[in-house]
mmCIF file of C-alpha atoms in Angstrom:
data_model
loop_
_atom_site.group_PDB
_atom_site.id
_atom_site.type_symbol
_atom_site.label_atom_id
_atom_site.label_comp_id
_atom_site.label_asym_id
_atom_site.label_seq_id
_atom_site.Cartn_x
_atom_site.Cartn_y
_atom_site.Cartn_z
ATOM 1 C CA UNK A 276 169.142 -10.643 -197.121
ATOM 2 C CA UNK A 277 168.943 -13.588 -199.518
ATOM 3 C CA UNK A 278 169.050 -13.120 -203.278
ATOM 4 C CA UNK A 279 165.382 -14.166 -203.575
ATOM 5 C CA UNK A 280 164.320 -11.656 -200.910
ATOM 6 C CA UNK A 281 166.347 -8.911 -202.579
ATOM 7 C CA UNK A 282 164.774 -9.701 -205.961
ATOM 8 C CA UNK A 283 161.324 -9.586 -204.378
ATOM 9 C CA UNK A 284 162.051 -6.227 -202.744
ATOM 10 C CA UNK A 285 163.403 -4.772 -205.981
ATOM 11 C CA UNK A 286 160.401 -6.020 -207.969
ATOM 12 C CA UNK A 287 157.936 -4.569 -205.460
ATOM 13 C CA UNK A 288 159.768 -1.222 -205.334
ATOM 14 C CA UNK A 289 159.778 -0.867 -209.114
ATOM 15 C CA UNK A 290 156.130 -1.945 -209.309
ATOM 16 C CA UNK A 291 155.041 0.589 -206.692
ATOM 17 C CA UNK A 292 157.010 3.597 -207.968
ATOM 18 C CA UNK A 293 156.921 2.831 -211.688
ATOM 19 C CA UNK A 294 160.710 3.144 -212.006
ATOM 20 C CA UNK A 295 163.826 3.196 -209.868
ATOM 21 C CA UNK A 296 167.501 3.973 -210.298
ATOM 22 C CA UNK A 297 170.380 1.694 -209.379
ATOM 23 C CA UNK A 298 171.510 3.972 -206.491
ATOM 24 C CA UNK A 299 167.951 4.076 -205.100
ATOM 25 C CA UNK A 300 167.683 0.295 -205.130
ATOM 26 C CA UNK A 301 171.159 -0.097 -203.634
ATOM 27 C CA UNK A 302 170.151 2.152 -200.733
ATOM 28 C CA UNK A 303 166.859 0.294 -200.299
ATOM 29 C CA UNK A 304 168.393 -3.187 -200.176
ATOM 30 C CA UNK A 305 171.823 -2.430 -198.704
ATOM 31 C CA UNK A 306 173.499 -4.149 -201.672
ATOM 32 C CA UNK A 307 176.245 -2.731 -203.883
ATOM 33 C CA UNK A 308 175.340 -1.019 -207.144
ATOM 34 C CA UNK A 309 177.165 -3.766 -209.040
ATOM 35 C CA UNK A 310 174.965 -6.379 -207.347
ATOM 36 C CA UNK A 311 171.831 -4.367 -208.148
ATOM 37 C CA UNK A 312 172.816 -4.147 -211.828
ATOM 38 C CA UNK A 313 173.167 -7.943 -211.942
ATOM 39 C CA UNK A 314 169.811 -8.324 -210.161
ATOM 40 C CA UNK A 315 168.105 -6.057 -212.662
ATOM 41 C CA UNK A 316 169.530 -8.046 -215.569
ATOM 42 C CA UNK A 317 168.136 -11.267 -214.052
ATOM 43 C CA UNK A 318 164.712 -9.766 -213.341
ATOM 44 C CA UNK A 319 164.523 -8.263 -216.823
ATOM 45 C CA UNK A 320 165.304 -11.673 -218.353
ATOM 46 C CA UNK A 321 162.434 -13.151 -216.301
ATOM 47 C CA UNK A 322 160.043 -10.505 -217.621
ATOM 48 C CA UNK A 323 159.519 -8.948 -214.185
ATOM 49 C CA UNK A 324 160.637 -5.443 -215.193
ATOM 50 C CA UNK A 325 162.217 -3.500 -218.031
ATOM 51 C CA UNK A 326 165.900 -2.623 -217.841
ATOM 52 C CA UNK A 327 166.626 0.995 -218.773
ATOM 53 C CA UNK A 328 169.748 3.136 -218.611
ATOM 54 C CA UNK A 329 170.637 3.699 -214.968
ATOM 55 C CA UNK A 330 167.906 1.524 -213.512
ATOM 56 C CA UNK A 331 164.585 -0.158 -214.332
ATOM 57 C CA UNK A 332 160.922 0.574 -214.893
ATOM 58 C CA UNK A 333 157.784 -1.473 -214.483
ATOM 59 C CA UNK A 334 156.029 -3.248 -217.332
ATOM 60 C CA UNK A 335 152.671 -2.963 -215.608
ATOM 61 C CA UNK A 336 152.046 0.636 -216.650
ATOM 62 C CA UNK A 337 151.442 -0.639 -220.171
ATOM 63 C CA UNK A 338 148.406 -2.620 -219.052
ATOM 64 C CA UNK A 339 150.147 -5.920 -219.709
ATOM 65 C CA UNK A 340 149.633 -9.079 -217.690
ATOM 66 C CA UNK A 341 151.918 -9.105 -214.646
ATOM 67 C CA UNK A 342 154.627 -11.684 -215.465
ATOM 68 C CA UNK A 343 154.586 -15.113 -213.835
ATOM 69 C CA UNK A 344 157.855 -14.499 -211.974
ATOM 70 C CA UNK A 345 156.359 -11.434 -210.292
ATOM 71 C CA UNK A 346 152.928 -12.947 -209.572
ATOM 72 C CA UNK A 347 154.587 -15.968 -207.961
ATOM 73 C CA UNK A 348 155.450 -13.791 -204.937
ATOM 74 C CA UNK A 349 151.984 -12.248 -204.494
ATOM 75 C CA UNK A 350 149.469 -13.516 -201.912
ATOM 76 C CA UNK A 351 151.295 -16.833 -201.508
ATOM 77 C CA UNK A 352 149.483 -17.955 -198.342
ATOM 78 C CA UNK A 353 146.076 -17.137 -199.819
ATOM 79 C CA UNK A 354 146.904 -19.101 -202.964
ATOM 80 C CA UNK A 355 147.916 -22.108 -200.871
ATOM 81 C CA UNK A 356 144.628 -22.009 -198.940
ATOM 82 C CA UNK A 357 142.710 -21.770 -202.206
ATOM 83 C CA UNK A 358 144.684 -24.687 -203.642
ATOM 84 C CA UNK A 359 143.957 -26.821 -200.572
ATOM 85 C CA UNK A 360 140.217 -26.177 -200.929
ATOM 86 C CA UNK A 361 140.296 -26.970 -204.655
ATOM 87 C CA UNK A 362 142.174 -30.196 -203.982
ATOM 88 C CA UNK A 363 139.535 -31.187 -201.394
ATOM 89 C CA UNK A 364 136.834 -30.826 -204.074
ATOM 90 C CA UNK A 365 138.581 -33.340 -206.357
ATOM 91 C CA UNK A 366 137.940 -37.015 -205.629
ATOM 92 C CA UNK A 367 140.486 -39.806 -205.962
ATOM 93 C CA UNK A 368 140.405 -41.330 -209.434
ATOM 94 C CA UNK A 369 139.311 -38.153 -211.227
ATOM 95 C CA UNK A 370 140.819 -36.961 -214.492
ATOM 96 C CA UNK A 371 141.686 -33.262 -214.289
ATOM 97 C CA UNK A 372 142.803 -30.634 -216.786
ATOM 98 C CA UNK A 373 144.820 -28.015 -214.923
ATOM 99 C CA UNK A 374 145.186 -24.453 -216.172
ATOM 100 C CA UNK A 375 148.301 -22.281 -216.049
ATOM 101 C CA UNK A 376 149.036 -19.575 -213.471
ATOM 102 C CA UNK A 377 150.495 -19.297 -210.000
ATOM 103 C CA UNK A 378 147.412 -20.464 -208.077
ATOM 104 C CA UNK A 379 147.002 -23.506 -210.324
ATOM 105 C CA UNK A 380 150.667 -24.295 -209.742
ATOM 106 C CA UNK A 381 149.887 -24.594 -206.027
ATOM 107 C CA UNK A 382 147.058 -26.984 -206.945
ATOM 108 C CA UNK A 383 149.556 -29.061 -208.959
ATOM 109 C CA UNK A 384 151.790 -29.420 -205.900
ATOM 110 C CA UNK A 385 148.903 -30.933 -203.937
ATOM 111 C CA UNK A 386 147.599 -33.167 -206.738
ATOM 112 C CA UNK A 387 151.102 -34.572 -207.194
ATOM 113 C CA UNK A 388 150.495 -36.761 -204.154
ATOM 114 C CA UNK A 389 146.932 -37.759 -205.079
ATOM 115 C CA UNK A 390 145.749 -40.836 -207.055
ATOM 116 C CA UNK A 391 144.362 -38.738 -209.918
ATOM 117 C CA UNK A 392 145.183 -38.223 -213.581
ATOM 118 C CA UNK A 393 146.212 -34.674 -214.469
ATOM 119 C CA UNK A 394 146.891 -32.911 -217.752
ATOM 120 C CA UNK A 395 148.474 -29.531 -217.008
ATOM 121 C CA UNK A 396 148.748 -26.831 -219.652
ATOM 122 C CA UNK A 397 151.837 -25.158 -218.204
ATOM 123 C CA UNK A 398 155.498 -26.124 -218.133
ATOM 124 C CA UNK A 399 155.774 -25.262 -214.439
ATOM 125 C CA UNK A 400 152.970 -27.656 -213.455
ATOM 126 C CA UNK A 401 154.319 -30.375 -215.774
ATOM 127 C CA UNK A 402 157.648 -30.076 -213.965
ATOM 128 C CA UNK A 403 155.985 -30.398 -210.550
ATOM 129 C CA UNK A 404 153.833 -33.374 -211.557
ATOM 130 C CA UNK A 405 156.739 -35.198 -213.202
ATOM 131 C CA UNK A 406 158.806 -35.209 -210.010
ATOM 132 C CA UNK A 407 159.209 -38.513 -208.200
ATOM 133 C CA UNK A 408 157.980 -39.906 -205.946
ATOM 134 C CA UNK A 409 154.384 -38.953 -206.692
ATOM 135 C CA UNK A 410 151.007 -40.631 -207.023
ATOM 136 C CA UNK A 411 149.379 -38.621 -209.828
ATOM 137 C CA UNK A 412 149.366 -39.929 -213.397
ATOM 138 C CA UNK A 413 150.615 -37.227 -215.766
ATOM 139 C CA UNK A 414 149.302 -36.516 -219.266
ATOM 140 C CA UNK A 415 151.361 -34.033 -221.292
ATOM 141 C CA UNK A 416 149.643 -32.035 -224.069
ATOM 142 C CA UNK A 417 151.272 -30.629 -227.154
ATOM 143 C CA UNK A 418 151.613 -26.925 -227.724
ATOM 144 C CA UNK A 419 153.886 -23.908 -227.775
ATOM 145 C CA UNK A 420 154.848 -22.241 -224.458
ATOM 146 C CA UNK A 421 154.397 -18.489 -224.163
ATOM 147 C CA UNK A 422 157.605 -16.643 -223.286
ATOM 148 C CA UNK A 423 157.989 -15.841 -219.535
ATOM 149 C CA UNK A 424 154.557 -17.378 -218.783
ATOM 150 C CA UNK A 425 155.213 -21.045 -219.582
ATOM 151 C CA UNK A 426 151.619 -21.873 -220.504
ATOM 152 C CA UNK A 427 150.997 -24.047 -223.554
ATOM 153 C CA UNK A 428 148.867 -22.626 -226.349
ATOM 154 C CA UNK A 429 148.149 -23.095 -230.045
ATOM 155 C CA UNK A 430 146.592 -25.773 -232.279
ATOM 156 C CA UNK A 431 148.415 -28.708 -230.678
ATOM 157 C CA UNK A 432 147.187 -27.747 -227.210
ATOM 158 C CA UNK A 433 143.623 -27.320 -228.454
ATOM 159 C CA UNK A 434 143.792 -30.685 -230.277
ATOM 160 C CA UNK A 435 145.056 -32.397 -227.099
ATOM 161 C CA UNK A 436 142.136 -31.000 -225.121
ATOM 162 C CA UNK A 437 139.568 -31.880 -227.791
ATOM 163 C CA UNK A 438 140.786 -35.502 -227.903
ATOM 164 C CA UNK A 439 140.031 -36.139 -224.209
ATOM 165 C CA UNK A 440 137.223 -35.855 -221.677
ATOM 166 C CA UNK A 441 137.860 -34.764 -218.097
ATOM 167 C CA UNK A 442 135.911 -34.944 -214.868
ATOM 168 C CA UNK A 443 137.093 -31.509 -213.774
ATOM 169 C CA UNK A 444 138.727 -28.434 -215.271
ATOM 170 C CA UNK A 445 140.631 -26.321 -212.758
ATOM 171 C CA UNK A 446 141.091 -22.846 -214.185
ATOM 172 C CA UNK A 447 142.821 -19.649 -213.172
ATOM 173 C CA UNK A 448 141.780 -16.260 -214.475
ATOM 174 C CA UNK A 449 142.833 -12.690 -215.120
ATOM 175 C CA UNK A 450 139.406 -11.292 -214.354
ATOM 176 C CA UNK A 451 135.941 -12.444 -213.308
ATOM 177 C CA UNK A 452 132.729 -10.510 -212.797
ATOM 178 C CA UNK A 453 129.068 -11.444 -212.825
ATOM 179 C CA UNK A 454 128.458 -8.761 -215.452
ATOM 180 C CA UNK A 455 131.416 -9.323 -217.788
ATOM 181 C CA UNK A 456 132.131 -13.008 -217.173
ATOM 182 C CA UNK A 457 135.461 -14.826 -217.206
ATOM 183 C CA UNK A 458 138.283 -13.066 -219.064
ATOM 184 C CA UNK A 459 141.983 -13.416 -219.857
ATOM 185 C CA UNK A 460 144.728 -11.054 -221.023
ATOM 186 C CA UNK A 461 145.750 -13.227 -223.967
ATOM 187 C CA UNK A 462 143.526 -14.516 -226.794
ATOM 188 C CA UNK A 463 145.426 -17.826 -227.056
ATOM 189 C CA UNK A 464 145.085 -18.341 -223.301
ATOM 190 C CA UNK A 465 141.351 -17.655 -223.578
ATOM 191 C CA UNK A 466 141.058 -20.276 -226.328
ATOM 192 C CA UNK A 467 142.750 -22.887 -224.120
ATOM 193 C CA UNK A 468 140.402 -22.061 -221.238
ATOM 194 C CA UNK A 469 137.361 -22.436 -223.524
ATOM 195 C CA UNK A 470 138.632 -25.798 -224.786
ATOM 196 C CA UNK A 471 139.287 -27.002 -221.223
ATOM 197 C CA UNK A 472 135.723 -26.112 -220.214
ATOM 198 C CA UNK A 473 134.244 -27.791 -223.312
ATOM 199 C CA UNK A 474 136.065 -31.059 -222.536
ATOM 200 C CA UNK A 475 135.129 -31.210 -218.836
ATOM 201 C CA UNK A 476 132.037 -32.208 -216.869
ATOM 202 C CA UNK A 477 132.511 -29.379 -214.351
ATOM 203 C CA UNK A 478 134.725 -26.307 -213.956
ATOM 204 C CA UNK A 479 136.358 -25.021 -210.775
ATOM 205 C CA UNK A 480 137.951 -21.579 -210.738
ATOM 206 C CA UNK A 481 140.890 -21.005 -208.393
ATOM 207 C CA UNK A 482 141.647 -17.304 -208.001
ATOM 208 C CA UNK A 483 142.639 -14.818 -205.340
ATOM 209 C CA UNK A 484 140.117 -12.112 -204.523
ATOM 210 C CA UNK A 485 141.974 -9.369 -206.401
ATOM 211 C CA UNK A 486 140.751 -10.838 -209.716
ATOM 212 C CA UNK A 487 137.047 -10.576 -208.834
ATOM 213 C CA UNK A 488 135.348 -7.540 -210.291
ATOM 214 C CA UNK A 489 138.124 -7.087 -212.857
ATOM 215 C CA UNK A 490 137.861 -7.504 -216.619
ATOM 216 C CA UNK A 491 140.591 -8.289 -219.158
ATOM 217 C CA UNK A 492 140.068 -8.006 -222.915
ATOM 218 C CA UNK A 493 139.938 -11.686 -224.008
ATOM 219 C CA UNK A 494 136.484 -13.130 -223.291
ATOM 220 C CA UNK A 495 136.194 -16.751 -222.149
ATOM 221 C CA UNK A 496 132.527 -17.034 -221.182
ATOM 222 C CA UNK A 497 129.804 -15.982 -218.737
ATOM 223 C CA UNK A 498 130.248 -16.630 -215.032
ATOM 224 C CA UNK A 499 127.505 -19.273 -215.278
ATOM 225 C CA UNK A 500 129.970 -21.681 -216.959
ATOM 226 C CA UNK A 501 131.723 -22.016 -213.595
ATOM 227 C CA UNK A 502 130.378 -24.548 -211.136
ATOM 228 C CA UNK A 503 132.444 -23.302 -208.186
ATOM 229 C CA UNK A 504 134.743 -20.346 -207.559
ATOM 230 C CA UNK A 505 137.319 -20.800 -204.799
ATOM 231 C CA UNK A 506 138.810 -17.520 -203.643
ATOM 232 C CA UNK A 507 140.114 -15.843 -200.486
ATOM 233 C CA UNK A 508 138.311 -13.973 -197.730
ATOM 234 C CA UNK A 509 139.460 -10.643 -199.176
ATOM 235 C CA UNK A 510 137.264 -11.016 -202.270
ATOM 236 C CA UNK A 511 134.867 -8.051 -202.726
ATOM 237 C CA UNK A 512 131.571 -8.916 -201.033
ATOM 238 C CA UNK A 513 129.406 -7.246 -203.668
ATOM 239 C CA UNK A 514 130.995 -9.262 -206.471
ATOM 240 C CA UNK A 515 130.706 -12.499 -204.496
ATOM 241 C CA UNK A 516 127.005 -11.782 -203.947
ATOM 242 C CA UNK A 517 126.498 -11.038 -207.654
ATOM 243 C CA UNK A 518 128.193 -14.286 -208.682
ATOM 244 C CA UNK A 519 126.101 -16.292 -206.233
ATOM 245 C CA UNK A 520 122.922 -14.604 -207.474
ATOM 246 C CA UNK A 521 123.903 -15.698 -211.001
ATOM 247 C CA UNK A 522 124.076 -19.330 -209.824
ATOM 248 C CA UNK A 523 127.800 -19.846 -209.163
ATOM 249 C CA UNK A 524 128.911 -21.363 -205.861
ATOM 250 C CA UNK A 525 131.598 -19.199 -204.225
ATOM 251 C CA UNK A 526 133.853 -20.559 -201.480
ATOM 252 C CA UNK A 527 136.021 -17.950 -199.710
ATOM 253 C CA UNK A 528 138.840 -19.470 -197.660
#
């Protein structure tokens, strides 16, 4: 088993059970307890779990946003299909503001080879779009990155967005429902999403189906601010129908 696979298995085990001891994880993965202790230290540093005496426990029981490093391993194939559909909706020559999050990172990987101009608001997407060779023109905003998440927030990010106009905003989300609208876990993240929408002619939402019907505490706006939602085939049918009835186009791929 590779280190990445072992980390993924440990993260999923801790997430499912709420906590796990070093001996339990050693038995699960077939690794030594010394190796498991090192793995837990790495995963704790990434914000995937909390290191406690004798093992680890999940952070998700506190109602916090699942950390980027953990979300990066969830529904990968669905996120890639969503990203491909989003990319197909963007024409050559467009100027795009690209939100943070794991699904938007997949969009960045596709736009890297397109003749478009992109301003990402996450360090991970900036890294992808700055790689050579590539065809996309990169604009880098100011801002302060959130720990473990890598998204840029604060007055400099908002000023960068306000100074420009974009053809398309590609957003991710923490929750979306026809009744409660578009929401985020973090107030600063919500402010960046609002600013991205205000500076763009249209807004595309790229999100896996697990986010539909959910609500986080930081309000971004009503579902009607979204021109198109691109999600996966596992999205709840009743929520898709409610969004479409409210005037939002929903594409399930």
